[in-house]
Short mmCIF file of C-alpha atoms in Angstrom, two decimals:
data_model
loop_
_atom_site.label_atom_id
_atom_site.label_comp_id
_atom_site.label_asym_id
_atom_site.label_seq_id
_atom_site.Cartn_x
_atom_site.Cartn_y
_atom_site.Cartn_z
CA UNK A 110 -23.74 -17.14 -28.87
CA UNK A 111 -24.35 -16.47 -32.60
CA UNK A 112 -23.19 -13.14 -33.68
CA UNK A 113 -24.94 -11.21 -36.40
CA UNK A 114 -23.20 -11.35 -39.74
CA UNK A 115 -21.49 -7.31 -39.70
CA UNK A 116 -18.65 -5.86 -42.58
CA UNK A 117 -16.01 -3.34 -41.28
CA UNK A 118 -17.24 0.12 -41.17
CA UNK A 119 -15.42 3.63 -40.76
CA UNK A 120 -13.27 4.23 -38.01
CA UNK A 121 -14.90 4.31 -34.34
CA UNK A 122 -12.91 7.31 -33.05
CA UNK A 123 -13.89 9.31 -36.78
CA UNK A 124 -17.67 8.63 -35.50
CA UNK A 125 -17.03 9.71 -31.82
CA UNK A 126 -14.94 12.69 -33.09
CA UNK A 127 -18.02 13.75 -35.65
CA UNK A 128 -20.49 13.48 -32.43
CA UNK A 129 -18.38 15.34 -29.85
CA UNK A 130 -18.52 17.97 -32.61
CA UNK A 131 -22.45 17.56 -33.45
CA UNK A 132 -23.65 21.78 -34.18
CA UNK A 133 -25.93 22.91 -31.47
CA UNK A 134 -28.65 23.04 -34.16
CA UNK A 135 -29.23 19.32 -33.21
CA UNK A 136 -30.12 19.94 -29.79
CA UNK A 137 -32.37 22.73 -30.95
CA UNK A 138 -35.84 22.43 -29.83
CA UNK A 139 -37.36 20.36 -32.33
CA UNK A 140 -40.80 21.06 -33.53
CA UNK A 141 -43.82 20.13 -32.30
CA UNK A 142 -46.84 21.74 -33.59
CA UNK A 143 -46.08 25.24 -33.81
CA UNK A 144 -43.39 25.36 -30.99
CA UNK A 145 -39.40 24.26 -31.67
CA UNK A 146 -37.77 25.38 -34.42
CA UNK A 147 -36.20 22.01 -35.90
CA UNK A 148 -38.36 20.16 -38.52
CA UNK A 149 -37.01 16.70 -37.52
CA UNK A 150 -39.20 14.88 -41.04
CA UNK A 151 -37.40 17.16 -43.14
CA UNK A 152 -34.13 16.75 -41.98
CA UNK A 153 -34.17 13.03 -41.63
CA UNK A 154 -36.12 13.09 -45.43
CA UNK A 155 -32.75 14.98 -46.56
CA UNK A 156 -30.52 12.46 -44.44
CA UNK A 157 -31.99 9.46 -46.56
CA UNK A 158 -31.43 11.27 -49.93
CA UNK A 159 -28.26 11.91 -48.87
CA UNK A 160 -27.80 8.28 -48.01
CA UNK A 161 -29.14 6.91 -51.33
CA UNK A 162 -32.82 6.75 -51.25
CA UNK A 163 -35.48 8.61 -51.24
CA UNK A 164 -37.02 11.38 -49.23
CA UNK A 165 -39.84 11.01 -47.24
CA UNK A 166 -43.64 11.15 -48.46
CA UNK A 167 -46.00 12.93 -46.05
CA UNK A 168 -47.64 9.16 -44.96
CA UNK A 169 -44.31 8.11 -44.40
CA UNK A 170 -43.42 10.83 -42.19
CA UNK A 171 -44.99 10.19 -38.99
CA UNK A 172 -42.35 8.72 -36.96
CA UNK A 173 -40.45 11.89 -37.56
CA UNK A 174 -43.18 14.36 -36.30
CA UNK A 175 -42.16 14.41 -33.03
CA UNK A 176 -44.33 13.99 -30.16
CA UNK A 177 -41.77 13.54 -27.73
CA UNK A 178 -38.87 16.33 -27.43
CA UNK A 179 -36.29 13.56 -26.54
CA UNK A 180 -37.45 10.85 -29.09
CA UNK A 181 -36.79 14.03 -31.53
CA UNK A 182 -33.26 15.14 -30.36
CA UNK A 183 -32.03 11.71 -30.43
CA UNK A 184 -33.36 11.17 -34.08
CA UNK A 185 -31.65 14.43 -34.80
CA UNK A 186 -28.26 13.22 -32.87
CA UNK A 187 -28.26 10.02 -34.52
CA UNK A 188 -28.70 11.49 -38.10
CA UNK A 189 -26.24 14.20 -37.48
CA UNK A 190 -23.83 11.32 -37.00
CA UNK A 191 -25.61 9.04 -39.87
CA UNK A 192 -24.63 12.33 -42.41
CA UNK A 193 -21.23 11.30 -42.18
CA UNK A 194 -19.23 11.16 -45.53
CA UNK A 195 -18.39 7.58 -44.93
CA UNK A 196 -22.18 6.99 -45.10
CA UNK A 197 -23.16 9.13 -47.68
CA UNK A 198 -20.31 8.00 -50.32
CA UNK A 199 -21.49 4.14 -49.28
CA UNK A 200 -25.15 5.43 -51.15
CA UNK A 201 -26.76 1.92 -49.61
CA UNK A 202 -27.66 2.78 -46.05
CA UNK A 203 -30.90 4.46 -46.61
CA UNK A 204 -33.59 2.02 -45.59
CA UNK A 205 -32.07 0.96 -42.68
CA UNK A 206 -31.12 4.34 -41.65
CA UNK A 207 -34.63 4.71 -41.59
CA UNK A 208 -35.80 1.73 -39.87
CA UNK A 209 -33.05 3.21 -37.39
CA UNK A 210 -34.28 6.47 -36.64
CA UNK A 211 -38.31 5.44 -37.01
CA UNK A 212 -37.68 2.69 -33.68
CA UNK A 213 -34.75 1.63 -33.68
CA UNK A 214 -33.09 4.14 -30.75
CA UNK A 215 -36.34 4.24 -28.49
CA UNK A 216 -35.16 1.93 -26.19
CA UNK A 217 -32.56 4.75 -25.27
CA UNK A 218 -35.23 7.04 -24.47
CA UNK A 219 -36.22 7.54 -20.62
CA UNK A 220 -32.48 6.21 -19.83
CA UNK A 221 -30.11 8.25 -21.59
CA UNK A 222 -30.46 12.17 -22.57
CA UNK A 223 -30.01 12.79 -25.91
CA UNK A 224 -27.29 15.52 -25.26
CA UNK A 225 -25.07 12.99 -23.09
CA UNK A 226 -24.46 11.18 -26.56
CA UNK A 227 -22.65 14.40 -27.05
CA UNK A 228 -20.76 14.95 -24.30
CA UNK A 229 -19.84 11.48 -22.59
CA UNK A 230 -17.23 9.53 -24.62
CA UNK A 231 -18.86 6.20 -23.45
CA UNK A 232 -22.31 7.22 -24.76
CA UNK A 233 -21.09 8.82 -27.87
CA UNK A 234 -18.89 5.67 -28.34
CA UNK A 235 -22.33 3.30 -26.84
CA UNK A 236 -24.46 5.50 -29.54
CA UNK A 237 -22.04 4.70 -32.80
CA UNK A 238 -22.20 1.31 -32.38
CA UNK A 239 -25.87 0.77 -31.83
CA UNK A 240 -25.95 2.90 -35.53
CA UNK A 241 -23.20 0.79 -37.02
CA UNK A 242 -25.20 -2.91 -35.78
CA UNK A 243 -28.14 -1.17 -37.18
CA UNK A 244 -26.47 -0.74 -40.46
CA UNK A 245 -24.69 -4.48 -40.67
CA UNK A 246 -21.39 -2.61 -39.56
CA UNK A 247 -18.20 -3.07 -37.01
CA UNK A 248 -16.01 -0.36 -36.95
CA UNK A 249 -13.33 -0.73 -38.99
CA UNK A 250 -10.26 -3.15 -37.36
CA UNK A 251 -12.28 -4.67 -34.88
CA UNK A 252 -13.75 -8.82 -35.06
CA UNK A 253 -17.51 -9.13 -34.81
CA UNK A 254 -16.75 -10.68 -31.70
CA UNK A 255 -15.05 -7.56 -30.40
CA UNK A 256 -17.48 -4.71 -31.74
CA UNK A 257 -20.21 -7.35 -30.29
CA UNK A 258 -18.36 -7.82 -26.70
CA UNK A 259 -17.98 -3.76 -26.61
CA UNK A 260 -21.37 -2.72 -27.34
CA UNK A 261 -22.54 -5.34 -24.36
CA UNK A 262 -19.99 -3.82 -21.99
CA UNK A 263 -21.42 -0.19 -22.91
CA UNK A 264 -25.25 -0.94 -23.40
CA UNK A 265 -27.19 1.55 -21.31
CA UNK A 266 -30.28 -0.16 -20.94
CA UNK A 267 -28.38 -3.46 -19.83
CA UNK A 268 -26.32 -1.81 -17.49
CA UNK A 269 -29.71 -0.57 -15.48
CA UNK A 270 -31.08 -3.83 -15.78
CA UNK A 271 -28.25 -5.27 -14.25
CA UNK A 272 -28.27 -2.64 -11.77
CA UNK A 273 -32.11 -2.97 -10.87
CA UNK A 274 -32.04 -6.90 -10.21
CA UNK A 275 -29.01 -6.14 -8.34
CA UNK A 276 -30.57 -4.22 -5.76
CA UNK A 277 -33.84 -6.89 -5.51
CA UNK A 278 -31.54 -9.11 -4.74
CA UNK A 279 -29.86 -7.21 -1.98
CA UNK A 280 -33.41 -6.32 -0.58
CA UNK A 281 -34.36 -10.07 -0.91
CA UNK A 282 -31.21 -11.04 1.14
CA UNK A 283 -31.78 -8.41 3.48
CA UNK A 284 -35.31 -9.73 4.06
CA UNK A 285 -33.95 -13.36 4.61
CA UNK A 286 -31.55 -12.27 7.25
CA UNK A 287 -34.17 -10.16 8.71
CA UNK A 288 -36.43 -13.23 8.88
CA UNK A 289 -33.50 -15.14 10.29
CA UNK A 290 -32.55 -13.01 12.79
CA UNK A 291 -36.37 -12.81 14.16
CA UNK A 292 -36.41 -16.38 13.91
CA UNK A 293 -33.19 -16.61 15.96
CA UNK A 294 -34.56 -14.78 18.73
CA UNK A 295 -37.97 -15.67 18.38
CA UNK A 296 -35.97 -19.11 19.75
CA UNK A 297 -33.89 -17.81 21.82
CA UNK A 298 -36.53 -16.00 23.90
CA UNK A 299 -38.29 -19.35 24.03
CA UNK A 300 -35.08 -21.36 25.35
CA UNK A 301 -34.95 -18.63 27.85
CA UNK A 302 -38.70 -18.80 28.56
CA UNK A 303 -38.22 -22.50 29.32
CA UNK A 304 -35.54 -22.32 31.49
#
């Protein structure tokens, strides 16, 4: 297996620290139309000047303006953790930041709720390391191999996977031993039949 080329990043447990603490403002209805109070384009726009580039134009916007209430809370989650000082002070993580937040956590959505990234220490831990792979990061004292290995044994969306084909193939065993079984008496009612 080829691992992705990464640097050392901040601390893990700084990261998971910062999102235990995230402000309730993040979880704040975000808004849509003229519901919510959180404007998530203008907060991630001030996230990527804060990060070294620029803020958003209005076309460039539109994967901010939510549609989705959970796409929205994670974006907010993730940049609430992406506004660390370790990030900012870097000035080079803008773009993909961006790229990030705009896709790059919607495989998340439907599986995890935004708020457990908060409150579960595997999640929290699961959600800084999808944001430092996204940036070329490992936290810091860890091999690539190790921050790779970890993110694997906490991936979400892997786990379920797992999980799903799990249970097919319990319910195709179960179907096999059903057929057996019928099979088996099937015969032995015919043996019986016969004698």
């Amino acid at each position: 297996m080829s691992l992705a080329r990464t640097e050392p990043g901040p601390p893990l447990e700084a990261l998971t620290h910062r999102l235990a603490e995230t402000p309730g403002d993040f979880l704040a209805a975000p808004r849509i139309g003229n519901a919510g109070t959180v404007d998530v384009a203008a907060v991630v726009s001030d996230l990527l000047h804060a990060l070294g580039g620029e803020r958003l134009h209005e076309v460039d916007a539109a994967p901010f303006v939510p549609g989705d209430p959970r796409r929205a809370t994670l974006q907010l989650v993730a940049g609430w953790l992406l506004h660390d000082p370790w990030f900012r002070q870097a000035g080079r993580f803008a773009e993909p930041a961006r790229s990030l937040l705009a896709s790059g956590l919607d495989r998340l959505l439907g599986v995890i709720a935004p708020a457990d990234f908060i409150s579960d220490p595997d999640r929290r831990e699961e959600l800084v390391r999808l944001v430092l792979k996204a940036l070329g990061l490992r936290p810091e004292g860890e091999s690539e191999t190790q921050a790779a290995d970890r993110l694997t044994t906490l991936d979400s969306v892997e786990r379920l996977r797992v999980m799903r084909d799990t249970r097919l193939a319990q319910e195709r065993i179960r179907k096999v031993q059903e057929a057996m079984e019928k099979k088996a008496a099937e015969e032995a009612a015919a043996a019986y039949g016969r004698e």
